[in-house]
Rosetta silent file (secondary structure, phi, psi, omega in degrees, C-alpha in Angstrom):
SEQUENCE: MRNFWSILAAYLAAWAIFFVYSATVGRRLARLEDEFRRLRERVSKD
SCORE:     score description
SCORE:     0.000 S_00000001
   1 L     0.000   -6.989 -176.083   25.053  -24.420   -0.421 S_00000001
   2 L   -65.698  -38.092 -177.630   22.148  -26.652   -1.324 S_00000001
   3 L   -97.302    6.063 -175.626   24.028  -29.868   -0.595 S_00000001
   4 H   -56.145  -47.653 -175.807   26.041  -28.491    2.317 S_00000001
   5 H   -67.616  -33.653  177.338   23.993  -30.223    5.036 S_00000001
   6 H   -68.562  -42.885  179.005   24.086  -33.559    3.239 S_00000001
   7 H   -66.095  -42.186  178.223   27.841  -33.366    2.795 S_00000001
   8 H   -62.205  -43.718  179.350   28.302  -32.294    6.409 S_00000001
   9 H   -62.728  -42.672  178.745   26.112  -35.160    7.629 S_00000001
  10 H   -64.641  -41.388  178.567   28.073  -37.678    5.537 S_00000001
  11 H   -62.170  -47.169  179.307   31.376  -36.256    6.800 S_00000001
  12 H   -66.131  -37.312  177.287   30.265  -36.456   10.435 S_00000001
  13 H   -63.840  -41.579  179.235   28.899  -39.969    9.926 S_00000001
  14 H   -62.072  -43.687  178.396   32.213  -41.082    8.460 S_00000001
  15 H   -66.059  -38.727  178.685   34.114  -39.688   11.460 S_00000001
  16 H   -63.187  -44.211  177.858   31.658  -41.280   13.880 S_00000001
  17 H   -61.802  -42.419  179.011   32.109  -44.662   12.197 S_00000001
  18 H   -60.650  -44.728 -178.738   35.886  -44.226   12.334 S_00000001
  19 H   -69.012  -38.328  176.737   35.851  -43.432   16.067 S_00000001
  20 H   -64.424  -43.103  178.254   33.512  -46.311   16.903 S_00000001
  21 H   -62.054  -44.566  179.558   35.708  -48.673   14.897 S_00000001
  22 H   -62.284  -41.282  178.972   38.848  -47.377   16.623 S_00000001
  23 H   -65.442  -40.489  179.166   37.287  -47.808   20.065 S_00000001
  24 H   -63.869  -45.058  178.935   36.202  -51.350   19.194 S_00000001
  25 H   -64.200  -40.520  178.473   39.661  -52.294   17.963 S_00000001
  26 H   -61.973  -42.344  178.066   41.227  -50.735   21.053 S_00000001
  27 H   -64.579  -44.284  179.384   38.958  -52.735   23.364 S_00000001
  28 H   -63.013  -40.086  178.817   39.674  -55.975   21.510 S_00000001
  29 H   -64.435  -41.007  178.694   43.407  -55.284   21.639 S_00000001
  30 H   -63.447  -42.281  177.727   43.260  -54.628   25.388 S_00000001
  31 H   -64.364  -40.644  179.776   41.399  -57.917   25.942 S_00000001
  32 H   -65.188  -41.281  177.521   43.904  -59.773   23.778 S_00000001
  33 H   -63.694  -39.828  178.017   46.839  -58.268   25.678 S_00000001
  34 H   -64.085  -43.949  178.773   45.220  -59.251   28.988 S_00000001
  35 H   -64.671  -39.801  177.993   44.676  -62.801   27.778 S_00000001
  36 H   -62.509  -41.132  178.390   48.257  -62.974   26.504 S_00000001
  37 H   -63.193  -43.376  179.183   49.541  -61.780   29.889 S_00000001
  38 H   -64.494  -40.129  177.760   47.472  -64.439   31.701 S_00000001
  39 H   -65.059  -39.760  178.246   48.719  -67.162   29.364 S_00000001
  40 H   -62.804  -39.049  178.109   52.299  -66.040   29.878 S_00000001
  41 H   -66.181  -40.328  179.119   51.806  -66.250   33.664 S_00000001
  42 H   -64.162  -40.446 -179.470   50.336  -69.755   33.373 S_00000001
  43 H   -68.355  -39.369 -176.835   53.250  -70.953   31.240 S_00000001
  44 H   -71.935  -23.590  178.510   55.863  -69.462   33.557 S_00000001
  45 H   -74.562  -29.462 -176.751   54.266  -71.188   36.616 S_00000001
  46 L   -77.549    0.000    0.000   54.581  -74.643   35.042 S_00000001
């Protein structure tokens, strides 16, 4: 039990990093999809 808190902290930090990374990738993907949609609209107007 001596290292329990250190292991728990590392485990929680790893999950926090994973969720932040996932949110960042999700935001970038949403922006890319929006830009792709706008480009598709511009091409179809021409």
